[in-house]
Coordinates of C-alpha atoms and ligand atoms in Angstrom, one line a residue:
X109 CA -0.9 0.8 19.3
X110 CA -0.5 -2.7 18.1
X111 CA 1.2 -3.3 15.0
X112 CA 2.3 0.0 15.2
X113 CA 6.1 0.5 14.4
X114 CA 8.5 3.1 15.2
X115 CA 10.6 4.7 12.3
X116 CA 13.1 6.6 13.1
X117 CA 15.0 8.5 10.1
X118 CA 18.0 10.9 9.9
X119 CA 19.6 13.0 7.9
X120 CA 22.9 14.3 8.3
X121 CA 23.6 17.5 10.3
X122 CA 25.1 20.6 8.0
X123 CA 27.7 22.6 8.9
X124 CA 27.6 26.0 9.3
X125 CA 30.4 26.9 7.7
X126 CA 28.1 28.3 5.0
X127 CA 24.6 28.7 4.1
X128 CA 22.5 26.0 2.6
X129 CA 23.1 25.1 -0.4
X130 CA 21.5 21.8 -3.3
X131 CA 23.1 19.3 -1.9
X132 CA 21.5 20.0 1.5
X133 CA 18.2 20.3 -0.2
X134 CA 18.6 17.3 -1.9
X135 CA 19.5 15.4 0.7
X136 CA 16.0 16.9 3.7
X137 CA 14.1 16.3 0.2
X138 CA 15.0 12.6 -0.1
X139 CA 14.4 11.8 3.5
X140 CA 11.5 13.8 3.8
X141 CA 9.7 12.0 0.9
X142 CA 10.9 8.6 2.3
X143 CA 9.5 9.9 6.0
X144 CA 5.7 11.1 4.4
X145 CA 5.6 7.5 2.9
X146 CA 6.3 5.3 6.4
X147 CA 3.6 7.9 7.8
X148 CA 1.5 7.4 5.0
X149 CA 1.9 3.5 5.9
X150 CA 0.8 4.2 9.5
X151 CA 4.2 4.5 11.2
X152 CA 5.0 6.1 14.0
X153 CA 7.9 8.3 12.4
X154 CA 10.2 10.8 13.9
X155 CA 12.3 12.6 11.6
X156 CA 15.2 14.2 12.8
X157 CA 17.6 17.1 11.1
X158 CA 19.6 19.7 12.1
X159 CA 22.9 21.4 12.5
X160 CA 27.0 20.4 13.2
X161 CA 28.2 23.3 15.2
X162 CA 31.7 22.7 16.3
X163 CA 35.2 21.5 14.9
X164 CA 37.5 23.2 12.4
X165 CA 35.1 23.8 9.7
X166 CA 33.0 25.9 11.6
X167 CA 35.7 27.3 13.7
X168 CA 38.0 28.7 10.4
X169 CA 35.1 30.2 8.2
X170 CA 34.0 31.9 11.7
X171 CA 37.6 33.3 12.2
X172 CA 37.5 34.7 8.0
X173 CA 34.6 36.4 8.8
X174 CA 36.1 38.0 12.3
X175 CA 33.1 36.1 14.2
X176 CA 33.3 34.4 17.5
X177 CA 32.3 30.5 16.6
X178 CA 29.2 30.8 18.5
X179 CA 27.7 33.9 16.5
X180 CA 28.8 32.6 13.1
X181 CA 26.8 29.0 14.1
X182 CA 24.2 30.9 15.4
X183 CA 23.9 33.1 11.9
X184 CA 23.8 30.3 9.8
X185 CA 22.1 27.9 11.8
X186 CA 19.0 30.5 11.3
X187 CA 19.2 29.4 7.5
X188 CA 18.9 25.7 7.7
X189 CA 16.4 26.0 10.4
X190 CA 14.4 28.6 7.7
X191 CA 15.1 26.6 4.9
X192 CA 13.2 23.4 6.4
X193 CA 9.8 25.2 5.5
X194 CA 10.9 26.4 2.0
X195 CA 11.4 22.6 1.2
X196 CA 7.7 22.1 3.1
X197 CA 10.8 19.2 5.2
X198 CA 7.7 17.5 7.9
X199 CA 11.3 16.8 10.3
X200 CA 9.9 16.8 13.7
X201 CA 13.0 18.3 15.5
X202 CA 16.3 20.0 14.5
X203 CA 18.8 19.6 16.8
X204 CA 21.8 22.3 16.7
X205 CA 24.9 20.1 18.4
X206 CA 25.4 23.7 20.3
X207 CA 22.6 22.5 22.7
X208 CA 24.1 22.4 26.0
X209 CA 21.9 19.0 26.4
X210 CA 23.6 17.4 23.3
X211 CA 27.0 18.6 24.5
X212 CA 26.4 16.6 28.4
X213 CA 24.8 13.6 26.6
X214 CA 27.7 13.6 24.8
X215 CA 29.9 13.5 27.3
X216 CA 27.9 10.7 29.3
X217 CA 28.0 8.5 26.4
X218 CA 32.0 9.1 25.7
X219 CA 32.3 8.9 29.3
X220 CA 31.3 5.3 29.6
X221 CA 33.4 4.8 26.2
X222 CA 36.2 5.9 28.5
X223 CA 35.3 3.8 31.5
X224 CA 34.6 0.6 29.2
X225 CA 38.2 0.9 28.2
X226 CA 38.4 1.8 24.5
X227 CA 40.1 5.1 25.3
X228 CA 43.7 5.6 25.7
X229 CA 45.9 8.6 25.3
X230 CA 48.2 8.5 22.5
X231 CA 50.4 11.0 19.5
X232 CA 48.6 11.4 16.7
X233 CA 51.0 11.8 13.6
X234 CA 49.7 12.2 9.8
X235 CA 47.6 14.1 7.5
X236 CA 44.3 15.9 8.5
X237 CA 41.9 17.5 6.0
X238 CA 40.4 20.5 8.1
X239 CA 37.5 21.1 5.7
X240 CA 36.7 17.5 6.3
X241 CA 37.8 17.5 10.1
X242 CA 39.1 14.3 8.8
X243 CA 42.4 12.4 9.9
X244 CA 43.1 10.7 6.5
X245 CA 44.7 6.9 6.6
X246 CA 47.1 6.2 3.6
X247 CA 44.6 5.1 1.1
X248 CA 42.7 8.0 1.3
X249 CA 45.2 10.8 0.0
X250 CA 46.2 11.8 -3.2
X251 CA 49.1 12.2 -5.0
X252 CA 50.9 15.3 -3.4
X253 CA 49.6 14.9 -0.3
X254 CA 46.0 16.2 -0.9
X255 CA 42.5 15.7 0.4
X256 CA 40.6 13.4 -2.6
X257 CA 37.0 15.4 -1.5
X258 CA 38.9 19.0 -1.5
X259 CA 41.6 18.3 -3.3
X260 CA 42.9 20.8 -0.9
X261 CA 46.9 20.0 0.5
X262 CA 46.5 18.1 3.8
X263 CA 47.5 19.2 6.9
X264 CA 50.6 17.1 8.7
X265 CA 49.6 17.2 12.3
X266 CA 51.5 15.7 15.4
X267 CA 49.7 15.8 18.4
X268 CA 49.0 14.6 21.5
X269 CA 45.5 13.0 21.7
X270 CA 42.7 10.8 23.5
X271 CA 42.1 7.4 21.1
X272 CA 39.7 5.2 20.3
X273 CA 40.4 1.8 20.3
X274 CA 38.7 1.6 16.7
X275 CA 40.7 -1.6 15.7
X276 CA 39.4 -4.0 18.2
X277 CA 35.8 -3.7 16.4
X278 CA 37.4 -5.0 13.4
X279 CA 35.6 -8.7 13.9
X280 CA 32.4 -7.0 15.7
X281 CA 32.1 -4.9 12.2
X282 CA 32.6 -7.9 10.1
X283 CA 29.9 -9.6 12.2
X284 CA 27.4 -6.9 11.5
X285 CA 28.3 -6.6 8.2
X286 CA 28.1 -10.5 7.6
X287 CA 24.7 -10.4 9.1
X288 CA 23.0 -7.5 8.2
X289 CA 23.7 -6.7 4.4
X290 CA 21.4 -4.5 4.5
X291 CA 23.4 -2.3 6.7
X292 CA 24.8 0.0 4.1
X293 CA 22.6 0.8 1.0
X294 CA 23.0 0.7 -2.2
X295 CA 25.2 -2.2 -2.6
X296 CA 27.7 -0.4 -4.5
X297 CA 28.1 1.7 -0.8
X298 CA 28.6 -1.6 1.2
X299 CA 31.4 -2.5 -1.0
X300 CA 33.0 0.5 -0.2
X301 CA 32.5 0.5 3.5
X302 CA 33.5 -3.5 3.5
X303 CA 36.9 -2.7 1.1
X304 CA 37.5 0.1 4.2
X305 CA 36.8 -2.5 6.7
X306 CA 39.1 -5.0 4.8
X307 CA 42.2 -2.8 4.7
X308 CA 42.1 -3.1 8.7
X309 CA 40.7 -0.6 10.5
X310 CA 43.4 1.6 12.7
X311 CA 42.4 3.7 16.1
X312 CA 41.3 7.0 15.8
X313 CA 41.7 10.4 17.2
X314 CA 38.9 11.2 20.0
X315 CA 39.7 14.4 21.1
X316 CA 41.7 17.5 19.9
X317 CA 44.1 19.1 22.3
X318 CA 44.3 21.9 19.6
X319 CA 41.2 23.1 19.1
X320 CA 38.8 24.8 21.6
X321 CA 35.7 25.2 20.0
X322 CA 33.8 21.7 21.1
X323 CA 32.4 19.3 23.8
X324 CA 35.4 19.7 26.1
X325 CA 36.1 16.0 27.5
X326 CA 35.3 15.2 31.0
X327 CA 38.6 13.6 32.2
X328 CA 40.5 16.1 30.4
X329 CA 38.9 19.7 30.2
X330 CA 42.3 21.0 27.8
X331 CA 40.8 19.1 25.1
X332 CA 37.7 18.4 23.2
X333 CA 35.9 15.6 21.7
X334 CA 37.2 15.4 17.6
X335 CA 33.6 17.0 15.8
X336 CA 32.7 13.7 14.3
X337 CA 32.2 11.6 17.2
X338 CA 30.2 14.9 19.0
X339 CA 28.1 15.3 15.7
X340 CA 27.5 11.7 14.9
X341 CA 25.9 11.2 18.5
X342 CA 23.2 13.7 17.6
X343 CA 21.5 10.9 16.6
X344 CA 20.9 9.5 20.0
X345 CA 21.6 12.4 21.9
X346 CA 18.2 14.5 20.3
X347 CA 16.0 11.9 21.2
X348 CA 16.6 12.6 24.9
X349 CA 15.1 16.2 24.7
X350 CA 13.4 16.8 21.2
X351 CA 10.1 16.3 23.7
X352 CA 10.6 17.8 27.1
X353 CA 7.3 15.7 27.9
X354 CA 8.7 12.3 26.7
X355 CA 12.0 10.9 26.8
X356 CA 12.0 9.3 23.5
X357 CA 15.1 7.3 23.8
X358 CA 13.3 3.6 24.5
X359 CA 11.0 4.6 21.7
X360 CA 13.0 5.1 18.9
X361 CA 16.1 4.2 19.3
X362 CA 18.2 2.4 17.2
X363 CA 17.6 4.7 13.9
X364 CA 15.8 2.9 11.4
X365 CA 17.6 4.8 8.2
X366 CA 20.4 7.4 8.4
X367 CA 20.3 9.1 5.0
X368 CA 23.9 10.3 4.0
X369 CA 26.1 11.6 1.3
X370 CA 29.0 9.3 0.1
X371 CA 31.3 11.8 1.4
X372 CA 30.8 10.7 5.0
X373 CA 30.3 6.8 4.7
X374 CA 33.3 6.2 6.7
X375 CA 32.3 8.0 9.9
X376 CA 28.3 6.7 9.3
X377 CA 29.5 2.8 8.7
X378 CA 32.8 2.0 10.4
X379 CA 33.5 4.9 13.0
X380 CA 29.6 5.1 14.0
X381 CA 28.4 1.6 14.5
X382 CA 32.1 1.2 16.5
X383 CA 31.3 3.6 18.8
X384 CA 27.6 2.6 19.7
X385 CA 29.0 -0.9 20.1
X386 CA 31.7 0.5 22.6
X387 CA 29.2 2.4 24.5
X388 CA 27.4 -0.7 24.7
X389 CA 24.2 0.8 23.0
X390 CA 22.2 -1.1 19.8
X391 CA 23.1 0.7 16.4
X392 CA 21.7 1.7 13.5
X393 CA 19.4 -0.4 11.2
X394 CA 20.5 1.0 8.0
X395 CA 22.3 3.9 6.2
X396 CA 21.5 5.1 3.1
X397 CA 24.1 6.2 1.2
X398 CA 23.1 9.0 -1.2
X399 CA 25.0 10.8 -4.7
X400 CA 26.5 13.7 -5.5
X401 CA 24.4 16.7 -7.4
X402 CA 26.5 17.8 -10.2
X403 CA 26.3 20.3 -12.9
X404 CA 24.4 19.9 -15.5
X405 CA 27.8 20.2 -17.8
X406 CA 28.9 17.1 -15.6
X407 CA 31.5 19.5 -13.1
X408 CA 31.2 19.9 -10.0
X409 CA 28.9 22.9 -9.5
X410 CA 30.9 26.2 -8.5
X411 CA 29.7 30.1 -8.6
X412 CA 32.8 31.0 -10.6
X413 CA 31.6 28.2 -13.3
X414 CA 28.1 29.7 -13.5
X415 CA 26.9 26.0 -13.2
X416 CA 24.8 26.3 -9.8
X417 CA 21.3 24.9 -9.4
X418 CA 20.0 27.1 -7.1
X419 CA 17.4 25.9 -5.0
X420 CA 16.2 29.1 -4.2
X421 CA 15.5 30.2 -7.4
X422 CA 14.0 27.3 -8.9
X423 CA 11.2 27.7 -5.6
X424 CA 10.4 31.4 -6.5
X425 CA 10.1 30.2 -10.4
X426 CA 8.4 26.8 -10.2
X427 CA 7.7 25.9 -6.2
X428 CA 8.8 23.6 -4.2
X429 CA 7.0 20.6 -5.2
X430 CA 9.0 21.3 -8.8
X431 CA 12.1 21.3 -7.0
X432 CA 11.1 18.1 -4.9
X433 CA 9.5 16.3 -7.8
X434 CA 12.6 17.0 -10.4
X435 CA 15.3 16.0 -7.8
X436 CA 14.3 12.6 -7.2
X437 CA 12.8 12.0 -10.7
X438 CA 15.7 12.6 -11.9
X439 CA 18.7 11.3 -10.0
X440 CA 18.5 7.7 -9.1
X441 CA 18.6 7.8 -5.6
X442 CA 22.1 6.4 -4.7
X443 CA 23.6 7.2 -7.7
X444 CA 25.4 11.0 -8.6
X445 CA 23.6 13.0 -11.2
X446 CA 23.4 15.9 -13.6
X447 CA 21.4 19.0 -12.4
X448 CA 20.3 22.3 -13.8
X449 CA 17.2 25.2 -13.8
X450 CA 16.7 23.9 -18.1
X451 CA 16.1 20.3 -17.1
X452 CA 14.0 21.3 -14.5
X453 CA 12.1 23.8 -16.3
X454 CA 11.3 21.0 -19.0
X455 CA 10.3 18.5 -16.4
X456 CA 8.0 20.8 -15.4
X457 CA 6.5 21.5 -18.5
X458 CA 6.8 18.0 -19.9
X459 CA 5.9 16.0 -16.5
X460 CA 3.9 18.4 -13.9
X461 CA 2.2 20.1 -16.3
X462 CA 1.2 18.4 -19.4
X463 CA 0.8 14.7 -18.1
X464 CA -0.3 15.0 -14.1
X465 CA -1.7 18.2 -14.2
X466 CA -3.7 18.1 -17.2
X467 CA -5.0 14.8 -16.1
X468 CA -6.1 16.8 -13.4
X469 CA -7.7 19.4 -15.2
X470 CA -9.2 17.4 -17.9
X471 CA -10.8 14.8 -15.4
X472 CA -12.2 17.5 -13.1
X473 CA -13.3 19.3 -16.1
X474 CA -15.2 16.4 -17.9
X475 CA -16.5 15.2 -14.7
X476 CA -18.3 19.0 -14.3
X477 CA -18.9 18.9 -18.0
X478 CA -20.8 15.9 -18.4
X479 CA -22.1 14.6 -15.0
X480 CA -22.5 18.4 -13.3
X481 CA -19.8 17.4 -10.9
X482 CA -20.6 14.3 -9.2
X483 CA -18.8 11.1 -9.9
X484 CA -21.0 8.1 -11.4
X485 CA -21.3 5.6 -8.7
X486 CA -20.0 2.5 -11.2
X487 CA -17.7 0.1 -11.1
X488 CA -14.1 1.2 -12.5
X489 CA -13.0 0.1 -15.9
X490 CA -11.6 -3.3 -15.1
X491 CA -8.3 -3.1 -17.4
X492 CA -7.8 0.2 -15.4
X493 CA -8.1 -1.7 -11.9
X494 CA -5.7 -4.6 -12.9
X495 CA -3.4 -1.6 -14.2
X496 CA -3.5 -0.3 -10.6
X497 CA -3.7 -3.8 -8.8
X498 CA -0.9 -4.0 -6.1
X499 CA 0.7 -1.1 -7.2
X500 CA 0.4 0.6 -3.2
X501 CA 2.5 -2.7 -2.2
X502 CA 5.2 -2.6 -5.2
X503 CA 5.7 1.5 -4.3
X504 CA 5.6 0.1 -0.2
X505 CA 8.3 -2.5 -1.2
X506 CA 10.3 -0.1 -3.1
X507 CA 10.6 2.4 -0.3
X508 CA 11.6 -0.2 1.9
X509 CA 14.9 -0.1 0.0
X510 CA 14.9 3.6 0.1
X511 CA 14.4 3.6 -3.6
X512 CA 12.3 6.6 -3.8
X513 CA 13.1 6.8 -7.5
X514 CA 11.9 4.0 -9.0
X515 CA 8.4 4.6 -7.2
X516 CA 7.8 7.6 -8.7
X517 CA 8.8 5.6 -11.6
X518 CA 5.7 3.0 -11.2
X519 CA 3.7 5.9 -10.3
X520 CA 4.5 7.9 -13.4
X521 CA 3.6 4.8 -15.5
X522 CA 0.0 5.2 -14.6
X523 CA -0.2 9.0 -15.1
X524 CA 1.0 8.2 -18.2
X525 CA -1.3 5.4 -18.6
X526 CA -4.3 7.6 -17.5
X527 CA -3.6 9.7 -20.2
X528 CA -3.7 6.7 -23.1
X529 CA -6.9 6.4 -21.4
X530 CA -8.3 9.5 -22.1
X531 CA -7.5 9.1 -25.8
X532 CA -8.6 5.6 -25.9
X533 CA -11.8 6.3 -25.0
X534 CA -12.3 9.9 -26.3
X535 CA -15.0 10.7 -23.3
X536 CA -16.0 14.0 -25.7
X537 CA -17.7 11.6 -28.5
X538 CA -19.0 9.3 -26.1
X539 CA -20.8 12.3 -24.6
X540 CA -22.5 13.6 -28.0
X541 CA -24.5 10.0 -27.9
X542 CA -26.5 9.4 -25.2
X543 CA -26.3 5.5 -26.0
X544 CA -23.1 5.6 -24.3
X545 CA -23.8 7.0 -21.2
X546 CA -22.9 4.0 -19.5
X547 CA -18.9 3.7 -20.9
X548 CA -19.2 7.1 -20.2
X549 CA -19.9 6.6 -16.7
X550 CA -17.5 4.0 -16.5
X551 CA -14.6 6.2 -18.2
X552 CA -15.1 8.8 -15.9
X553 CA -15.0 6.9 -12.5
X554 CA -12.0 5.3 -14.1
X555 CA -10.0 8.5 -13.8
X556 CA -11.8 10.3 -10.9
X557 CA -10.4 7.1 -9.1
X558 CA -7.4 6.3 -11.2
X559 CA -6.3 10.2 -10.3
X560 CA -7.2 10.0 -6.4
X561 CA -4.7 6.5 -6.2
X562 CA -1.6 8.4 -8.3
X563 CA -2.3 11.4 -6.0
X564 CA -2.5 9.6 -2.6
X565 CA 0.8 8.2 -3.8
X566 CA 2.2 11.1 -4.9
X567 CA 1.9 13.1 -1.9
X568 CA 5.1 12.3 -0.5
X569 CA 6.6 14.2 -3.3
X570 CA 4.7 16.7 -3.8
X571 CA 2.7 17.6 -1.1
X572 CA 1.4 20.9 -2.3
X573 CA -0.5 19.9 -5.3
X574 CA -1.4 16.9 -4.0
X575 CA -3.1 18.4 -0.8
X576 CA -4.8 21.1 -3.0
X577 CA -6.0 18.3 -5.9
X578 CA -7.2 15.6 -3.4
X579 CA -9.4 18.4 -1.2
X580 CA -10.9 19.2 -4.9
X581 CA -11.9 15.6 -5.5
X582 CA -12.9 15.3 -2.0
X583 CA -11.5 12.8 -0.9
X584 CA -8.3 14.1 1.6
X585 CA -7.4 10.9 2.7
X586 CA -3.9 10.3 1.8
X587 CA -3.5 6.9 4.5
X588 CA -1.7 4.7 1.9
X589 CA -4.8 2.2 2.4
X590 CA -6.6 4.8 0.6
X591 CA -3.9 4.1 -2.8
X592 CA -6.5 1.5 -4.0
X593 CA -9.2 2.1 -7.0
X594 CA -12.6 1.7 -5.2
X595 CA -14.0 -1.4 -6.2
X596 CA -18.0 0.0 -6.7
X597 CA -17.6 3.3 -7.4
X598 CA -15.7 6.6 -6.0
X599 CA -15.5 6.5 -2.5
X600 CA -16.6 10.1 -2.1
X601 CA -19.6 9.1 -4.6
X602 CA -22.1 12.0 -5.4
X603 CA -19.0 14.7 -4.1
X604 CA -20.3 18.3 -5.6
X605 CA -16.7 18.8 -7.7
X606 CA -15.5 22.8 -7.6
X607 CA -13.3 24.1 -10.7
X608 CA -9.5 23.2 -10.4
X609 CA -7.2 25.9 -11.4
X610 CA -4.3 24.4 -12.5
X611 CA -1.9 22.8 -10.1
X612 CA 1.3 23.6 -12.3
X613 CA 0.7 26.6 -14.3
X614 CA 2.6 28.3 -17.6
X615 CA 5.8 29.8 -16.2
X616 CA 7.8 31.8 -18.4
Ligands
ME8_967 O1 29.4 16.4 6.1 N1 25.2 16.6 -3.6 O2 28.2 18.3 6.6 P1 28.1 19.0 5.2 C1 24.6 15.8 -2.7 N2 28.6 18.0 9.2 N3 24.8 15.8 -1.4 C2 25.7 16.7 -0.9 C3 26.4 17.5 -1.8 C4 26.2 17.5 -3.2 N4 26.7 18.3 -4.1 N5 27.3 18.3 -1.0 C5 27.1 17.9 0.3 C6 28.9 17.2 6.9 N6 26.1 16.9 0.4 C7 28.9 16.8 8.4 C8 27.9 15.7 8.6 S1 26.6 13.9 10.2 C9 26.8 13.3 11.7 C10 27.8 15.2 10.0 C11 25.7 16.2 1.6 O3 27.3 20.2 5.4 C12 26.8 15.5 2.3 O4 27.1 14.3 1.7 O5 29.4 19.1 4.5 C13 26.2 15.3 3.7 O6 25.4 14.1 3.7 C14 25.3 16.5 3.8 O7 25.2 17.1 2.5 C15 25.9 17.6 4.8 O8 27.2 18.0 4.3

């Protein structure tokens, strides 16, 4: 196992206050593309999603819909857990924060929060969001008391709760944050999170008195622990029984990347890293700190404004990998970003269709055309090689900052650049004159390879075509070592090349 690293990736759990909707998908899209590429590099990756059970989110809806919380969760947990497949997510567990393991790991870990001293019983008075489950500090409201996510009026709540002595990792959180600036990605996020920091932090509520529907606390059964700290510890509570054969703890704990939406950077950067530190356990490398999907009119997408992306939909009309390939193409990762089924529907014409799935079809079709199938065993165009040279390590370093964007950027460049090829070179005259058999050769090992490299790259995004192209070229491989033109020739030489039907066809 030498050499060998751990990766350990999250995304954030959903609520079940509802069933899935883009953003979710957006968000087990991004990190599943970012978790295929460290396994692609050899990594030993675990991927982790799943489900946020308890608080008042959870608790309401369940009451409007005359449900006890446990049946609602359990209703609508079924749809994240069935929507993982429908996205073709590779997560290797989903924990539901329901568990009844979560819940006494939970309660071990605030336990020792307790005993360490950070806890301390206190009145909580101010303004609470309960769609957020969020106790709001003064900087965070808007005018008229409202929430500035829901834009919902607060709450005023006075009540009686367990603390967390939050402030006294004011200089601990300026020490990470000096040290690691990596800690919150992109930089525009660890701004934020250092302007929250900088405003001094104040303690926080740890427990509700009012609610029931949570981790009750162990030295006080009349209240539970406040949803955020229960649902952020999923992170380290999961890997203690994803595997009843392993305890994976030592393995893979601290979390490489958390992938998040800018919505929760707060809990993920100040409250989360606080409360590892207090529970004396390592935190988190990085988090990631994702946009917002909007409509493609720029509003915030909402059923009465007609302006929804549907996920759904835009599987059952272009597939998944349509619906993975346009969300990342288009939305910088990081950065908020227009939606909608027309620009998806013209990226898949424009993109998947006419530039890397006609270079598909026309390379496997030239290839049976004029060589009966089997790759020339020559050397690759050499302007095509230094096109490709180190482009595996500049996609590598790009994922390393999570930027999964601007690698399918790079990428895209040398579909396109494939395509010049074709034109340059015009392989259909070259075959009419059997003096040019040989830049024949050469043109078609050029993009039998050139096409293997973009697809081994590609697979993290669109795993589908990918896995049904590369079994055609035979060559399945998709180990990132394998992202390099073969220096002498195709390395599945002499391969017997079946018909390709096409991998994104005309769609109405
Ligand atoms: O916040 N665009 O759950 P959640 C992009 N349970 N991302 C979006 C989005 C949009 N329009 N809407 C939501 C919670 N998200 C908590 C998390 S983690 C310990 C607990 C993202 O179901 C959002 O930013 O409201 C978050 O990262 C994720 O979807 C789940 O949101």
């Amino acid at each position: 196992m030498s050499g060998v690293m751990s990766y350990f990736i999250t995304t954030a759990i959903a609520y079940v206050n509802g069933p899935p909707h883009l953003g979710h998908a957006y968000e087990e899209i991004a990190t599943d593309v970012i978790a295929r590429h460290m396994r692609q590099r050899g990594e030993d990756v675990f991927f982790l999603t799943g489900t946020d059970e308890h608080g008042e989110p959870v608790a309401d809806t369940a009451k409007a819909h005359g449900l006890d919380p446990q049946a609602w969760a359990d209703q609508n947990a079924q749809r994240f857990i069935a929507l993982m497949p429908q996205l073709n997510i590779s997560n290797d567990f989903f924990i539901r924060t329901t568990d009844p393991r979560h819940k006494a790991k939970v309660q071990d870990v605030l336990q020792r929060v307790y005993d360490n001293g950070h806890v301390y019983q206190g009145l909580y008075e101010g303004w609470y969001c309960p769609r957020c489950a969020d106790f709001k500090v003064e900087n965070e409201i808007l005018d008229g008391n409202r929430c500035p996510i829901h834009e919902i009026a607060l709450t005023r709540e006075t009540e009686e709760n367990w603390f967390f002595r939050l402030s006294a990792f004011q200089a601990p959180l300026e020490e990470l944050f000096a040290a690691n600036r990596d800690f919150v990605m992109p930089a525009r996020a660890m701004n934020e999170a250092e302007a929250f920091l900088g405003s001094g932090l104040q303690d926080v509520s740890l427990s509700r008195g009012k609610l029931s529907w949570g981790v009750s606390v162990p030295w006080d059964p009349s209240h539970v622990f406040y949803v955020w700290f229960d649902a952020l510890l999923n992170y380290y509570t999961a890997l203690s029984f994803a595997n009843p054969e392993e305890d994976y703890t030592d393995r893979y704990w601290p979390a490489n990347l958390h992938v998040i939406g800018k919505d929760i950077l707060k809990f993920h950067t100040i409250f989360w890293p606080a409360m590892l530190m207090a529970a004396d356990l390592p935190v988190p490398q990085r988090v990631f700190v994702h946009g917002f999907l909007l409509a493609e009119d720029g509003r915030k997408m909402s059923k009465s404004l007609g302006n929804v992306l549907d996920p759904f939909e835009v599987i059952e009309q272009l597939g998944t990998d349509a619906l993975r390939f346009y969300l990342l193409r288009e939305v910088q990762f990081g950065q908020d970003g227009n939606v909608g089924l027309a620009g998806c529907r013209a990226r898949y014409e424009s993109e998947l269709a006419n530039e890397y799935g006609n270079l598909a079809s026309r390379t496997v079709a030239m290839l049976r055309r004029y060589r009966a199938g089997n790759v020339p065993a020559v050397a690759p165009d050499p302007e095509i090689v230094a096109q490709f040279d180190g482009l595996a390590e500049q996609v590598s370093a790009l994922f390393d900052r999570a930027d999964c964007t601007q690698a399918l950027e790079l990428i895209w460049q040398r579909v396109r650049r494939l395509n010049r090829y074709v034109e340059e070179r015009q392989p259909w005259q070259l075959a009419k004159d059997d003096s040019q058999a040989a830049a024949l050769d050469q043109t078609l090992t050029s993009l039998y390879e050139g096409l293997r490299v973009l697809s081994v790259l590609l697979d993290p995004y669109i795993p589908q075509s990918v896995e049904r192209l590369l079994a055609v070229l035979g060559a399945p491989d998709t180990a990132l070592g394998a992202a390099r033109l073969a220096a002498a020739g195709p390395l599945a030489g002499g391969v017997d090349l079946p018909e390709l039907s096409p991998l994104f066809p005309k769609r109405d």
